[in-house]
């Protein structure tokens, strides 16, 4: 507190009680920020896993779509089979 008053002399006129209340409120904000950062840190691996799983599924669908088209173009799949598969994708 004294360090703050040295850096900001204009704060020396503030009532001591008000200054203590401000410091207590700052401590509460600091604790909340620490809890939020901890939650983010702990949830990051799960979010990363979900994102990678989603990305892998998208890649598989893309390559399966290419394979299905390659089967359809030479006539190995009929139109109704092809349409049905595309609806599922």
PDB file of C-alpha atoms in Angstrom:
ATOM      1  CA  UNK A   1       0.000   0.000   0.000  1.00  0.00           C
ATOM      2  CA  UNK A   2       2.821   2.379   0.870  1.00  0.00           C
ATOM      3  CA  UNK A   3       4.491   1.458  -2.384  1.00  0.00           C
ATOM      4  CA  UNK A   4       1.378   2.495  -4.308  1.00  0.00           C
ATOM      5  CA  UNK A   5       1.203   5.819  -2.472  1.00  0.00           C
ATOM      6  CA  UNK A   6       4.837   6.511  -3.314  1.00  0.00           C
ATOM      7  CA  UNK A   7       4.193   5.866  -7.004  1.00  0.00           C
ATOM      8  CA  UNK A   8       0.895   7.787  -7.012  1.00  0.00           C
ATOM      9  CA  UNK A   9       1.099  10.678  -4.507  1.00  0.00           C
ATOM     10  CA  UNK A  10      -2.397  11.869  -5.440  1.00  0.00           C
ATOM     11  CA  UNK A  11      -3.785   8.782  -3.684  1.00  0.00           C
ATOM     12  CA  UNK A  12      -2.433   9.927  -0.314  1.00  0.00           C
ATOM     13  CA  UNK A  13      -5.539  12.058   0.200  1.00  0.00           C
ATOM     14  CA  UNK A  14      -7.863   9.027   0.075  1.00  0.00           C
ATOM     15  CA  UNK A  15      -9.350   7.924   3.366  1.00  0.00           C
ATOM     16  CA  UNK A  16      -7.493   4.938   4.894  1.00  0.00           C
ATOM     17  CA  UNK A  17     -10.716   2.925   5.295  1.00  0.00           C
ATOM     18  CA  UNK A  18     -11.634   3.416   1.631  1.00  0.00           C
ATOM     19  CA  UNK A  19      -8.124   2.409   0.593  1.00  0.00           C
ATOM     20  CA  UNK A  20      -8.397  -0.832   2.623  1.00  0.00           C
ATOM     21  CA  UNK A  21     -11.786  -1.596   1.043  1.00  0.00           C
ATOM     22  CA  UNK A  22     -10.301  -1.080  -2.415  1.00  0.00           C
ATOM     23  CA  UNK A  23      -7.395  -3.393  -1.569  1.00  0.00           C
ATOM     24  CA  UNK A  24      -9.790  -6.075  -0.303  1.00  0.00           C
ATOM     25  CA  UNK A  25     -11.854  -5.811  -3.471  1.00  0.00           C
ATOM     26  CA  UNK A  26      -8.711  -6.089  -5.607  1.00  0.00           C
ATOM     27  CA  UNK A  27      -7.771  -9.279  -3.721  1.00  0.00           C
ATOM     28  CA  UNK A  28     -11.201 -10.734  -4.533  1.00  0.00           C
ATOM     29  CA  UNK A  29     -10.770  -9.869  -8.238  1.00  0.00           C
ATOM     30  CA  UNK A  30      -7.307 -11.416  -8.192  1.00  0.00           C
ATOM     31  CA  UNK A  31      -8.646 -14.649  -6.661  1.00  0.00           C
ATOM     32  CA  UNK A  32     -11.460 -14.787  -9.217  1.00  0.00           C
ATOM     33  CA  UNK A  33      -8.973 -14.262 -12.034  1.00  0.00           C
ATOM     34  CA  UNK A  34      -6.751 -17.036 -10.678  1.00  0.00           C
ATOM     35  CA  UNK A  35      -9.727 -19.434 -10.502  1.00  0.00           C
ATOM     36  CA  UNK A  36     -10.740 -18.578 -14.073  1.00  0.00           C
ATOM     37  CA  UNK A  37      -7.192 -19.125 -15.349  1.00  0.00           C
ATOM     38  CA  UNK A  38      -6.980 -22.440 -13.500  1.00  0.00           C
ATOM     39  CA  UNK A  39     -10.307 -23.563 -15.001  1.00  0.00           C
ATOM     40  CA  UNK A  40      -9.085 -22.612 -18.476  1.00  0.00           C
ATOM     41  CA  UNK A  41      -5.812 -24.405 -17.927  1.00  0.00           C
ATOM     42  CA  UNK A  42      -7.578 -27.588 -16.803  1.00  0.00           C
ATOM     43  CA  UNK A  43     -10.209 -27.527 -19.556  1.00  0.00           C
ATOM     44  CA  UNK A  44      -7.742 -26.851 -22.401  1.00  0.00           C
ATOM     45  CA  UNK A  45      -6.701 -30.521 -22.895  1.00  0.00           C
ATOM     46  CA  UNK A  46     -10.336 -31.599 -23.128  1.00  0.00           C
ATOM     47  CA  UNK A  47     -11.143 -28.815 -25.616  1.00  0.00           C
ATOM     48  CA  UNK A  48      -8.081 -29.711 -27.676  1.00  0.00           C
ATOM     49  CA  UNK A  49      -9.087 -33.389 -27.732  1.00  0.00           C
ATOM     50  CA  UNK A  50     -12.630 -32.507 -28.805  1.00  0.00           C
ATOM     51  CA  UNK A  51     -11.356 -30.175 -31.540  1.00  0.00           C
ATOM     52  CA  UNK A  52      -8.921 -32.780 -32.863  1.00  0.00           C
ATOM     53  CA  UNK A  53     -11.635 -35.461 -32.812  1.00  0.00           C
ATOM     54  CA  UNK A  54     -13.934 -33.152 -34.775  1.00  0.00           C
ATOM     55  CA  UNK A  55     -11.136 -32.363 -37.244  1.00  0.00           C
ATOM     56  CA  UNK A  56     -10.344 -36.068 -37.721  1.00  0.00           C
ATOM     57  CA  UNK A  57     -14.022 -36.810 -38.353  1.00  0.00           C
ATOM     58  CA  UNK A  58     -14.135 -34.025 -40.966  1.00  0.00           C
ATOM     59  CA  UNK A  59     -11.057 -35.433 -42.695  1.00  0.00           C
ATOM     60  CA  UNK A  60     -12.524 -38.942 -42.721  1.00  0.00           C
ATOM     61  CA  UNK A  61     -15.773 -37.665 -44.213  1.00  0.00           C
ATOM     62  CA  UNK A  62     -13.842 -35.758 -46.862  1.00  0.00           C
ATOM     63  CA  UNK A  63     -11.842 -38.823 -47.894  1.00  0.00           C
ATOM     64  CA  UNK A  64     -14.892 -41.088 -47.742  1.00  0.00           C
ATOM     65  CA  UNK A  65     -16.724 -38.627 -49.988  1.00  0.00           C
ATOM     66  CA  UNK A  66     -13.853 -38.788 -52.489  1.00  0.00           C
ATOM     67  CA  UNK A  67     -13.941 -42.585 -52.370  1.00  0.00           C
ATOM     68  CA  UNK A  68     -17.706 -42.628 -52.890  1.00  0.00           C
ATOM     69  CA  UNK A  69     -17.410 -40.310 -55.896  1.00  0.00           C
ATOM     70  CA  UNK A  70     -14.691 -42.550 -57.319  1.00  0.00           C
ATOM     71  CA  UNK A  71     -17.072 -45.502 -57.011  1.00  0.00           C
ATOM     72  CA  UNK A  72     -19.987 -43.554 -58.508  1.00  0.00           C
ATOM     73  CA  UNK A  73     -18.233 -42.095 -61.561  1.00  0.00           C
ATOM     74  CA  UNK A  74     -17.363 -45.413 -63.221  1.00  0.00           C
ATOM     75  CA  UNK A  75     -20.871 -46.709 -62.521  1.00  0.00           C
ATOM     76  CA  UNK A  76     -20.105 -48.993 -59.580  1.00  0.00           C
ATOM     77  CA  UNK A  77     -22.812 -47.222 -57.532  1.00  0.00           C
ATOM     78  CA  UNK A  78     -26.307 -46.540 -58.780  1.00  0.00           C
ATOM     79  CA  UNK A  79     -27.828 -43.062 -58.520  1.00  0.00           C
ATOM     80  CA  UNK A  80     -30.154 -43.958 -55.640  1.00  0.00           C
ATOM     81  CA  UNK A  81     -27.322 -45.606 -53.649  1.00  0.00           C
ATOM     82  CA  UNK A  82     -25.094 -42.604 -54.246  1.00  0.00           C
ATOM     83  CA  UNK A  83     -27.820 -40.155 -53.174  1.00  0.00           C
ATOM     84  CA  UNK A  84     -28.584 -42.182 -50.072  1.00  0.00           C
ATOM     85  CA  UNK A  85     -24.913 -42.262 -49.024  1.00  0.00           C
ATOM     86  CA  UNK A  86     -24.561 -38.507 -49.549  1.00  0.00           C
ATOM     87  CA  UNK A  87     -27.631 -37.912 -47.373  1.00  0.00           C
ATOM     88  CA  UNK A  88     -26.000 -39.922 -44.590  1.00  0.00           C
ATOM     89  CA  UNK A  89     -22.815 -37.898 -44.827  1.00  0.00           C
TER      90      UNK A  89
END
